[in-house]
Coordinates of C-alpha atoms and ligand atoms in Angstrom, one line a residue:
M1316 CA -22.7 3.2 24.6
L1317 CA -21.2 6.2 22.9
H1318 CA -17.5 6.0 22.0
K1319 CA -16.0 9.5 22.3
P1320 CA -12.6 10.1 21.0
A1321 CA -10.0 10.7 23.7
P1322 CA -9.5 14.5 24.1
V1323 CA -5.7 14.4 24.2
P1324 CA -3.7 13.3 21.1
C1325 CA -1.6 10.1 21.8
V1326 CA 2.1 10.3 21.6
A1327 CA 2.3 7.7 18.8
A1328 CA 0.0 9.8 16.6
P1329 CA 1.0 13.4 16.3
P1330 CA -1.7 15.8 15.0
A1331 CA -0.2 15.7 11.5
E1332 CA -1.5 12.1 11.3
P1333 CA -5.3 12.6 11.6
E1334 CA -6.4 9.2 10.2
F1335 CA -4.0 7.3 12.5
Q1336 CA -5.2 9.4 15.5
Q1337 CA -8.8 8.6 14.6
A1338 CA -8.1 4.8 14.4
L1339 CA -6.2 4.9 17.6
H1340 CA -8.9 6.7 19.5
E1341 CA -11.6 4.5 18.1
V1342 CA -9.8 1.4 19.4
E1343 CA -8.7 3.0 22.7
S1344 CA -12.3 4.2 23.5
T1345 CA -13.8 0.7 23.0
L1346 CA -11.0 -0.9 25.2
A1347 CA -12.2 1.1 28.2
P1348 CA -14.3 -1.8 29.7
L1349 CA -11.3 -4.1 29.5
F1350 CA -9.0 -1.6 31.1
E1351 CA -11.5 -1.2 33.9
K1352 CA -11.5 -4.9 34.6
Q1353 CA -7.8 -5.6 33.9
P1354 CA -5.8 -2.3 34.0
E1355 CA -2.5 -4.0 33.3
Y1356 CA -3.5 -4.1 29.6
K1357 CA -3.1 -0.4 29.5
K1358 CA 0.7 -1.1 29.3
A1359 CA 0.2 -3.3 26.3
F1360 CA -1.8 -0.5 24.6
K1361 CA 1.1 1.9 25.0
V1362 CA 3.5 -0.5 23.3
I1363 CA 1.1 -1.8 20.6
Q1364 CA 0.4 1.7 19.1
I1365 CA 4.0 2.2 17.9
P1366 CA 5.0 0.3 14.8
E1367 CA 7.8 -2.2 15.1
R1368 CA 9.4 -0.7 12.0
L1369 CA 8.7 1.9 9.3
V1370 CA 10.4 1.8 6.0
Q1371 CA 10.2 4.9 3.7
F1372 CA 12.0 5.0 0.4
R1373 CA 12.1 6.8 -2.9
V1374 CA 10.8 5.2 -6.0
P1375 CA 12.4 6.8 -9.2
W1376 CA 11.0 5.5 -12.5
E1377 CA 10.9 6.4 -16.1
N1378 CA 7.7 7.7 -17.8
D1379 CA 6.9 7.2 -21.5
N1380 CA 8.7 10.4 -22.5
G1381 CA 11.9 9.0 -21.1
E1382 CA 11.8 11.4 -18.1
V1383 CA 12.4 10.5 -14.5
E1384 CA 9.5 10.7 -12.1
V1385 CA 9.7 10.0 -8.4
N1386 CA 7.3 8.8 -5.7
N1387 CA 7.3 8.0 -2.0
G1388 CA 7.3 4.3 -1.1
F1389 CA 6.3 3.0 2.3
R1390 CA 6.0 -0.2 4.3
V1391 CA 4.7 -0.1 7.9
Q1392 CA 5.6 -3.3 9.7
F1393 CA 3.3 -2.7 12.6
N1394 CA 3.1 -5.9 14.6
S1395 CA 4.5 -9.4 14.3
A1396 CA 3.3 -11.0 17.5
L1397 CA 1.1 -13.5 15.7
G1398 CA 3.0 -14.1 12.5
P1399 CA 4.7 -12.4 9.5
Y1400 CA 3.5 -8.8 8.8
K1401 CA 0.5 -9.0 6.5
G1402 CA -1.4 -6.3 4.8
G1403 CA -2.0 -4.7 1.4
L1404 CA -0.1 -2.2 -0.7
R1405 CA -2.2 0.9 -1.6
L1406 CA -1.3 2.8 -4.8
H1407 CA -3.2 6.0 -4.8
E1408 CA -2.3 9.7 -4.9
S1409 CA -3.7 10.2 -1.4
V1410 CA -1.3 7.8 0.3
N1411 CA 0.8 9.2 3.2
L1412 CA 2.2 7.9 6.5
S1413 CA -1.0 8.8 8.4
I1414 CA -3.2 6.7 6.2
L1415 CA -0.8 3.7 6.1
K1416 CA -0.3 3.8 9.9
F1417 CA -4.1 3.8 10.4
L1418 CA -4.5 0.9 7.9
G1419 CA -1.6 -1.0 9.5
F1420 CA -2.9 -0.5 13.0
E1421 CA -6.4 -1.8 12.0
Q1422 CA -4.8 -4.7 10.2
I1423 CA -3.2 -6.0 13.5
F1424 CA -6.6 -6.6 15.0
K1425 CA -8.3 -7.7 11.8
N1426 CA -5.7 -10.4 11.2
A1427 CA -6.0 -11.6 14.8
L1428 CA -9.7 -12.0 14.3
T1429 CA -9.2 -14.4 11.3
G1430 CA -7.7 -17.0 13.7
L1431 CA -4.7 -17.4 11.3
Q1432 CA -1.0 -16.8 12.2
L1433 CA -0.8 -13.3 10.7
G1434 CA 0.9 -10.1 12.0
G1435 CA -0.2 -6.7 10.8
G1436 CA 1.3 -4.3 8.3
K1437 CA 0.5 -2.0 5.4
G1438 CA 2.3 -0.2 2.6
G1439 CA 2.1 1.5 -0.7
S1440 CA 2.9 4.6 -2.6
D1441 CA 1.5 8.0 -3.7
F1442 CA 1.7 6.7 -7.3
S1443 CA -1.6 6.1 -9.0
P1444 CA -1.8 3.6 -11.9
K1445 CA -4.8 5.5 -13.3
Q1446 CA -4.0 7.2 -16.6
R1447 CA -0.6 5.5 -16.7
S1448 CA 0.4 3.3 -19.6
N1449 CA 1.2 -0.4 -19.0
G1450 CA 4.9 0.3 -19.5
E1451 CA 4.8 3.1 -16.9
I1452 CA 3.0 0.9 -14.3
R1453 CA 5.6 -1.9 -15.0
R1454 CA 8.6 0.4 -14.5
F1455 CA 7.1 1.9 -11.4
C1456 CA 6.4 -1.6 -9.9
Q1457 CA 9.8 -2.8 -10.7
S1458 CA 11.5 0.2 -9.0
F1459 CA 9.1 -0.1 -6.0
M1460 CA 10.0 -3.8 -5.5
T1461 CA 13.7 -3.2 -6.0
E1462 CA 13.7 -1.5 -2.6
L1463 CA 10.8 -3.3 -0.9
S1464 CA 12.4 -6.7 -1.6
K1465 CA 15.1 -5.9 1.0
H1466 CA 12.4 -5.8 3.7
I1467 CA 9.9 -8.6 2.9
G1468 CA 10.0 -12.4 2.7
Q1469 CA 7.6 -15.3 3.1
D1470 CA 8.4 -15.6 6.8
T1471 CA 9.0 -11.9 7.4
D1472 CA 6.4 -9.8 5.6
V1473 CA 3.9 -10.8 2.9
P1474 CA 2.1 -7.8 1.2
A1475 CA -1.0 -8.0 -0.9
G1476 CA -3.2 -5.8 -3.1
D1477 CA -5.4 -2.9 -2.0
I1478 CA -6.8 0.2 -3.7
G1479 CA -4.9 0.6 -7.0
T1480 CA -2.9 -2.7 -6.7
T1481 CA -4.6 -5.4 -8.8
A1482 CA -3.2 -8.7 -10.1
L1483 CA -1.4 -6.7 -12.8
E1484 CA 0.7 -4.7 -10.3
V1485 CA 1.2 -7.8 -8.1
G1486 CA 2.5 -9.7 -11.1
Y1487 CA 5.1 -7.0 -12.0
M1488 CA 6.2 -6.8 -8.3
F1489 CA 6.4 -10.6 -8.0
G1490 CA 8.4 -10.9 -11.2
Q1491 CA 10.9 -8.2 -10.0
Y1492 CA 11.4 -10.0 -6.6
K1493 CA 12.0 -13.3 -8.4
R1494 CA 14.5 -11.6 -10.7
L1495 CA 16.4 -10.0 -7.8
R1496 CA 16.4 -13.0 -5.4
N1497 CA 16.3 -16.0 -7.7
E1498 CA 13.5 -17.4 -5.5
F1499 CA 9.9 -18.5 -6.4
T1500 CA 8.3 -18.0 -3.0
G1501 CA 4.9 -16.7 -1.8
I1502 CA 6.1 -13.2 -0.9
L1503 CA 2.9 -11.5 -2.2
T1504 CA -0.7 -12.6 -2.1
G1505 CA -3.4 -11.7 -4.7
K1506 CA -1.3 -13.5 -7.3
A1507 CA -2.8 -14.8 -10.6
L1508 CA -4.0 -18.4 -10.4
A1509 CA -1.4 -19.8 -12.8
W1510 CA 1.5 -18.8 -10.6
G1511 CA 0.4 -19.3 -7.0
G1512 CA -2.8 -17.4 -6.5
S1513 CA -5.8 -18.8 -4.7
L1514 CA -9.2 -19.4 -6.1
I1515 CA -11.8 -17.0 -4.4
R1516 CA -9.1 -14.4 -3.4
P1517 CA -10.7 -11.8 -5.7
E1518 CA -14.1 -12.5 -4.3
A1519 CA -13.0 -13.0 -0.7
T1520 CA -13.5 -9.5 0.8
G1521 CA -16.9 -8.8 -0.7
Y1522 CA -18.2 -12.3 -0.2
G1523 CA -16.8 -12.3 3.4
T1524 CA -18.5 -9.0 4.2
V1525 CA -21.9 -10.5 3.1
Y1526 CA -21.2 -13.7 5.0
Y1527 CA -20.7 -11.5 8.1
V1528 CA -24.0 -9.7 7.4
V1529 CA -25.8 -13.1 7.0
E1530 CA -24.7 -13.9 10.6
M1531 CA -25.9 -10.5 11.9
L1532 CA -29.3 -11.1 10.2
K1533 CA -29.6 -14.6 11.6
H1534 CA -29.6 -13.0 15.1
M1535 CA -32.6 -10.9 13.9
N1536 CA -34.3 -14.1 12.5
E1537 CA -33.8 -12.6 9.0
T1538 CA -32.0 -13.4 5.8
V1539 CA -30.6 -11.4 2.9
K1540 CA -33.6 -12.4 0.7
G1541 CA -35.6 -9.4 -0.3
K1542 CA -33.4 -6.9 1.5
R1543 CA -32.9 -3.5 -0.1
T1544 CA -29.1 -2.9 0.0
L1545 CA -27.0 0.2 -0.7
V1546 CA -23.4 -0.5 -1.7
S1547 CA -20.8 2.3 -2.1
G1548 CA -17.7 1.9 -4.4
S1549 CA -17.5 -0.1 -7.6
G1550 CA -14.1 -1.7 -7.2
N1551 CA -13.1 -5.1 -6.1
V1552 CA -14.8 -5.2 -2.8
A1553 CA -18.0 -3.5 -3.9
Q1554 CA -18.4 -5.7 -7.0
Y1555 CA -18.3 -9.0 -5.1
A1556 CA -20.3 -7.8 -2.2
A1557 CA -23.0 -6.7 -4.7
L1558 CA -22.8 -10.0 -6.6
K1559 CA -23.2 -12.0 -3.3
V1560 CA -26.2 -10.0 -2.2
I1561 CA -27.9 -10.5 -5.6
E1562 CA -27.1 -14.3 -5.4
L1563 CA -28.7 -14.5 -2.0
G1564 CA -31.9 -12.9 -3.2
G1565 CA -31.3 -9.3 -2.0
T1566 CA -31.5 -6.2 -4.2
V1567 CA -28.6 -3.7 -4.7
H1568 CA -29.8 -0.2 -5.4
S1569 CA -26.5 1.8 -5.5
L1570 CA -22.9 1.7 -6.7
S1571 CA -20.6 4.7 -6.6
D1572 CA -17.1 5.9 -7.4
S1573 CA -14.9 8.8 -6.6
R1574 CA -17.0 11.1 -8.9
G1575 CA -20.6 10.1 -8.0
S1576 CA -23.3 7.5 -7.4
V1577 CA -25.7 5.5 -9.6
I1578 CA -29.1 4.6 -8.2
N1579 CA -31.4 2.0 -9.7
A1580 CA -34.8 1.8 -7.9
D1581 CA -35.4 -1.7 -9.3
G1582 CA -32.0 -3.0 -8.3
F1583 CA -28.9 -3.8 -10.5
T1584 CA -28.5 -7.2 -12.2
S1585 CA -25.4 -9.4 -12.0
D1586 CA -24.7 -8.4 -15.6
D1587 CA -24.7 -4.7 -14.6
V1588 CA -22.0 -5.5 -12.0
F1589 CA -20.0 -7.5 -14.6
E1590 CA -20.2 -4.5 -16.9
V1591 CA -18.9 -2.2 -14.1
Q1592 CA -16.1 -4.7 -13.4
A1593 CA -15.0 -4.4 -17.1
L1594 CA -15.3 -0.6 -16.9
K1595 CA -13.2 -0.3 -13.7
A1596 CA -10.5 -2.7 -15.1
K1597 CA -9.9 0.1 -17.7
Y1598 CA -10.1 2.8 -15.0
G1599 CA -13.4 4.1 -16.4
Y1600 CA -16.1 6.1 -14.5
L1601 CA -19.7 5.3 -13.7
A1602 CA -20.7 8.7 -15.2
D1603 CA -19.8 7.3 -18.7
W1604 CA -21.3 3.8 -18.1
V1605 CA -24.6 5.3 -17.0
K1606 CA -25.0 7.0 -20.4
T1607 CA -25.1 3.5 -22.0
K1608 CA -28.0 2.4 -19.8
G1609 CA -31.8 3.2 -19.6
D1610 CA -33.8 5.7 -17.6
K1611 CA -33.8 3.5 -14.5
Y1612 CA -30.1 4.2 -13.9
V1613 CA -29.9 7.7 -12.3
Y1614 CA -26.5 9.3 -11.8
H1615 CA -25.9 11.8 -9.0
A1616 CA -22.6 13.6 -9.6
G1617 CA -20.4 14.2 -6.5
A1618 CA -22.9 12.4 -4.2
R1619 CA -22.5 9.4 -1.9
P1620 CA -25.4 6.9 -2.0
W1621 CA -26.5 7.0 1.7
T1622 CA -29.1 9.8 1.4
L1623 CA -30.4 9.1 -2.1
V1624 CA -32.9 6.3 -1.3
D1625 CA -35.9 6.5 1.1
K1626 CA -36.1 2.8 2.1
V1627 CA -33.0 0.8 3.0
D1628 CA -32.4 -2.5 5.0
I1629 CA -28.7 -3.0 4.6
A1630 CA -25.8 -0.6 3.9
L1631 CA -22.4 -1.8 2.8
P1632 CA -19.7 1.0 2.5
C1633 CA -17.1 -0.6 0.2
A1634 CA -15.1 2.4 -1.2
T1635 CA -12.7 4.1 1.1
Q1636 CA -12.2 5.5 4.7
N1637 CA -14.6 8.0 6.3
E1638 CA -17.3 7.5 3.7
V1639 CA -20.3 7.7 6.1
S1640 CA -20.7 10.9 8.1
G1641 CA -22.9 11.3 11.3
E1642 CA -25.6 13.0 9.2
E1643 CA -25.6 10.2 6.7
A1644 CA -25.8 7.6 9.5
K1645 CA -28.9 9.4 10.8
A1646 CA -30.4 9.4 7.3
L1647 CA -29.8 5.6 7.0
L1648 CA -31.5 5.1 10.3
K1649 CA -34.5 7.1 9.2
A1650 CA -34.7 5.1 6.0
G1651 CA -35.1 1.9 8.1
C1652 CA -31.5 0.6 7.8
R1653 CA -31.0 -2.3 10.3
V1654 CA -27.5 -3.5 9.4
L1655 CA -24.4 -1.6 8.3
A1656 CA -21.2 -3.7 7.6
E1657 CA -18.0 -2.1 6.3
G1658 CA -16.3 -3.7 3.3
S1659 CA -13.9 -0.7 3.4
N1660 CA -11.4 0.1 6.1
M1661 CA -12.7 2.7 8.6
G1662 CA -15.6 3.3 6.3
S1663 CA -17.5 5.3 9.0
T1664 CA -16.5 8.5 10.8
Q1665 CA -16.5 8.5 14.6
E1666 CA -19.7 10.5 14.5
A1667 CA -21.4 7.8 12.4
I1668 CA -20.2 5.1 14.8
D1669 CA -21.6 7.1 17.7
V1670 CA -25.0 7.2 15.9
Y1671 CA -25.0 3.4 15.3
E1672 CA -23.9 2.6 18.8
S1673 CA -26.4 4.9 20.4
T1674 CA -29.2 2.7 18.9
L1675 CA -28.0 -0.6 20.5
Q1676 CA -30.5 -0.4 23.4
T1677 CA -33.4 0.4 21.2
E1678 CA -36.0 -2.0 19.7
K1679 CA -34.7 -1.5 16.2
P1680 CA -31.0 -0.7 16.2
L1681 CA -28.8 0.1 13.2
W1682 CA -26.4 -2.7 14.0
Y1683 CA -22.8 -2.0 13.1
G1684 CA -20.3 -4.5 11.7
P1685 CA -16.9 -2.8 11.8
G1686 CA -14.5 -3.2 8.9
K1687 CA -11.8 -4.9 10.9
A1688 CA -14.2 -7.8 11.4
A1689 CA -16.6 -7.6 8.4
N1690 CA -13.9 -7.2 5.7
S1691 CA -11.4 -9.7 7.2
G1692 CA -12.3 -12.3 4.6
G1693 CA -9.8 -10.8 2.2
V1694 CA -6.8 -11.2 4.4
A1695 CA -8.2 -14.6 5.6
V1696 CA -8.0 -15.9 2.1
S1697 CA -4.6 -14.3 1.6
G1698 CA -3.6 -16.4 4.7
L1699 CA -5.1 -19.5 2.9
E1700 CA -3.1 -18.5 -0.2
M1701 CA 0.1 -18.5 1.9
A1702 CA -0.8 -22.0 3.3
Q1703 CA -1.4 -23.3 -0.3
N1704 CA 1.9 -21.8 -1.5
S1705 CA 3.9 -23.4 1.4
A1706 CA 2.4 -26.8 0.6
R1707 CA 2.8 -26.1 -3.2
I1708 CA -0.9 -27.1 -3.8
Q1709 CA -4.1 -25.4 -4.9
W1710 CA -7.5 -26.0 -3.2
S1711 CA -10.8 -25.9 -5.1
A1712 CA -13.0 -22.8 -5.2
A1713 CA -15.7 -24.7 -3.2
D1714 CA -13.1 -25.6 -0.6
V1715 CA -11.7 -22.1 -0.2
D1716 CA -15.2 -20.6 -0.2
A1717 CA -16.3 -23.0 2.6
R1718 CA -13.2 -22.1 4.7
L1719 CA -13.9 -18.4 4.1
E1720 CA -17.5 -18.8 5.3
D1721 CA -16.4 -20.7 8.4
I1722 CA -13.8 -18.0 9.2
M1723 CA -16.4 -15.3 8.9
K1724 CA -18.9 -17.2 11.1
E1725 CA -16.2 -17.7 13.8
C1726 CA -15.2 -14.0 13.5
Y1727 CA -18.8 -12.9 14.1
R1728 CA -19.2 -15.3 17.0
N1729 CA -16.1 -14.0 18.6
C1730 CA -17.1 -10.3 18.2
F1731 CA -20.6 -11.1 19.5
E1732 CA -19.5 -13.1 22.6
V1733 CA -16.8 -10.6 23.6
G1734 CA -19.1 -7.7 22.8
Q1735 CA -21.7 -9.3 25.1
K1736 CA -19.1 -9.8 27.9
Y1737 CA -17.7 -6.2 27.8
G1738 CA -20.3 -4.0 26.1
A1739 CA -23.6 -2.4 27.1
G1740 CA -26.1 -3.6 24.5
K1741 CA -27.1 -7.1 25.5
G1742 CA -29.7 -8.0 22.9
Y1743 CA -27.5 -6.5 20.3
P1744 CA -24.0 -6.3 21.7
S1745 CA -21.5 -3.8 20.3
L1746 CA -19.6 -5.7 17.6
V1747 CA -17.0 -2.9 17.4
T1748 CA -16.3 -3.3 21.1
G1749 CA -16.2 -7.1 20.7
A1750 CA -13.9 -6.9 17.6
N1751 CA -11.5 -4.5 19.2
I1752 CA -11.2 -6.3 22.6
A1753 CA -11.1 -9.8 21.1
G1754 CA -8.3 -8.8 18.6
F1755 CA -6.4 -6.8 21.1
L1756 CA -6.4 -9.5 23.8
K1757 CA -5.0 -12.1 21.4
V1758 CA -2.2 -9.9 20.2
A1759 CA -1.4 -8.4 23.7
D1760 CA -1.2 -11.8 25.2
A1761 CA 1.2 -13.0 22.5
M1762 CA 3.3 -9.8 23.0
K1763 CA 3.5 -10.4 26.7
A1764 CA 4.7 -14.0 26.1
H1765 CA 7.4 -12.5 23.8
G1766 CA 8.5 -10.1 26.5
D1767 CA 7.3 -7.0 24.7
W1768 CA 5.5 -5.7 27.9
Y1769 CA 5.3 -7.0 31.4
Ligands
NDP1934 P1 -10.6 -0.6 -5.6 O1 -9.5 0.3 -6.0 O2 -10.9 -1.8 -6.4 O3 -12.0 0.2 -5.5 C1 -12.0 1.4 -4.8 C2 -13.4 2.0 -5.1 O4 -13.6 3.1 -4.2 C3 -13.5 2.6 -6.4 O5 -14.9 2.5 -6.8 C4 -13.1 4.1 -6.3 O6 -13.6 5.0 -7.2 C5 -13.7 4.3 -4.9 N1 -13.0 5.4 -4.2 C6 -11.7 5.5 -4.0 N2 -11.4 6.7 -3.3 C7 -12.6 7.3 -3.1 C8 -13.0 8.5 -2.5 N3 -12.1 9.3 -1.9 N4 -14.3 8.8 -2.5 C9 -15.2 8.0 -3.1 N5 -14.9 6.8 -3.7 C10 -13.6 6.5 -3.7 O7 -10.3 -1.0 -4.1 P2 -10.9 -2.2 -3.2 O8 -12.3 -2.5 -3.7 O9 -9.9 -3.2 -3.2 O10 -10.9 -1.5 -1.8 C11 -12.0 -0.8 -1.3 C12 -11.9 -0.6 0.2 O11 -11.9 -1.9 0.8 C13 -10.6 0.1 0.8 O12 -11.0 0.8 1.9 C14 -9.7 -1.1 1.1 O13 -8.7 -0.8 2.0 C15 -10.7 -2.1 1.7 N6 -10.3 -3.5 1.7 C16 -10.0 -4.1 0.5 C17 -9.6 -5.4 0.6 C18 -9.3 -6.2 -0.7 O14 -9.1 -7.4 -0.6 N7 -9.3 -5.6 -1.8 C19 -9.5 -6.1 1.9 C20 -10.0 -5.4 3.0 C21 -10.4 -4.1 2.9 P3 -12.8 5.2 -8.6 O15 -13.0 4.0 -9.5 O16 -13.4 6.5 -9.1 O17 -11.3 5.4 -8.2

């Protein structure tokens, strides 16, 4: 079934918010089969698309020259029907309200799919830690949290990391909250292990995406072993997705960053990925890393990986939004790609999703695992971090990893069964339809119980 964006912009997403409009229309179009069977849910959709609260604030901070700089700070508290608002803080120069509203909206359904008591939110700033000194990052984070601390709390809103927000930034923000409130509480996740972090949180999103792929492959009577895999990005999610694929016997042939892609026809080793991890911790670029490697490592400046390899089994977009176009989706299909699962949020354009979904009725579809399901392992382990913080205990890595795997299996089963009930592809049901309807129903029903619609 093709999912066409609705022709008329929604009231909640004015044209100045293209990313939010895209996310809204993607969800709305897949909810059509539900609305046909139970039209009363249209009322819930009208309510759910407006955030409960938006906080926008200025973040003045001092650079190393003693001058004042100023950035925009945001927190979108989108939906608290299932629990405290939960979602990351993005620190990147591209951050604006449209991007944070799209991320916060997706987060509502993603968090519902984890089965944990988590509402949806997102935040961040147009400040980028790249090329900033440690002191500048610290002063920015302290100023940012000085305002944000008025709006969050362990039972209200628990932000986490995202692009640009690593354990370093989380540490500075956590410290500032503690200083201001005289409270040691789990108001952020993605913390370092010594002061309340969870084992497996850094690995969770990448590992979880691959656990989701494992379930998709099981349905095809296949495993990851021997599968040729393309990964985009080279940050947190990409690194651990690549490492898990390699651990399970697959081969990873690409990594990329905002400047270009590296292809290795033989496949990267785990040590390569650890080198890239060290490079990215210092905000380095693959273009420089590749110069230290042999002829097998081929750099393509300004290119994404999807069209650079002739034969592919699995594609894992793990960098940023809209990183697979319709044309690139067709190229993946032609190269034999059978599974595409998003580690990134809204990794595929609507045109690319239309290509994947149009193959569902064919013998060999390019089966699509949408980000809100496939990358939900990160927020799931954040939820487990909150549980450990409340009980003042720490579970073992094996324990958290096993819980993560169970959550991803259950998330897949939920998407599969609901996709089968409402979607068109029976052998290979639409997992995006399943994810959107399963997540939406859970939140909409809770909102109805709270009197938010009737
Ligand atoms: P990181 O900041 O660690 O890595 C981001 C990667 O994407 C980097 O390789 C970066 O390149 C690349 N990138 C950023 N912008 C662009 C662009 N415009 N074009 C091409 N490449 C780009 O972030 P994460 O790995 O944490 O996040 C990646 C994605 O996964 C995001 O969509 C995020 O929202 C999503 N996600 C993350 C979760 C988490 O737990 N971290 C949880 C769920 C989803 P460069 O190094 O050059 O900047």
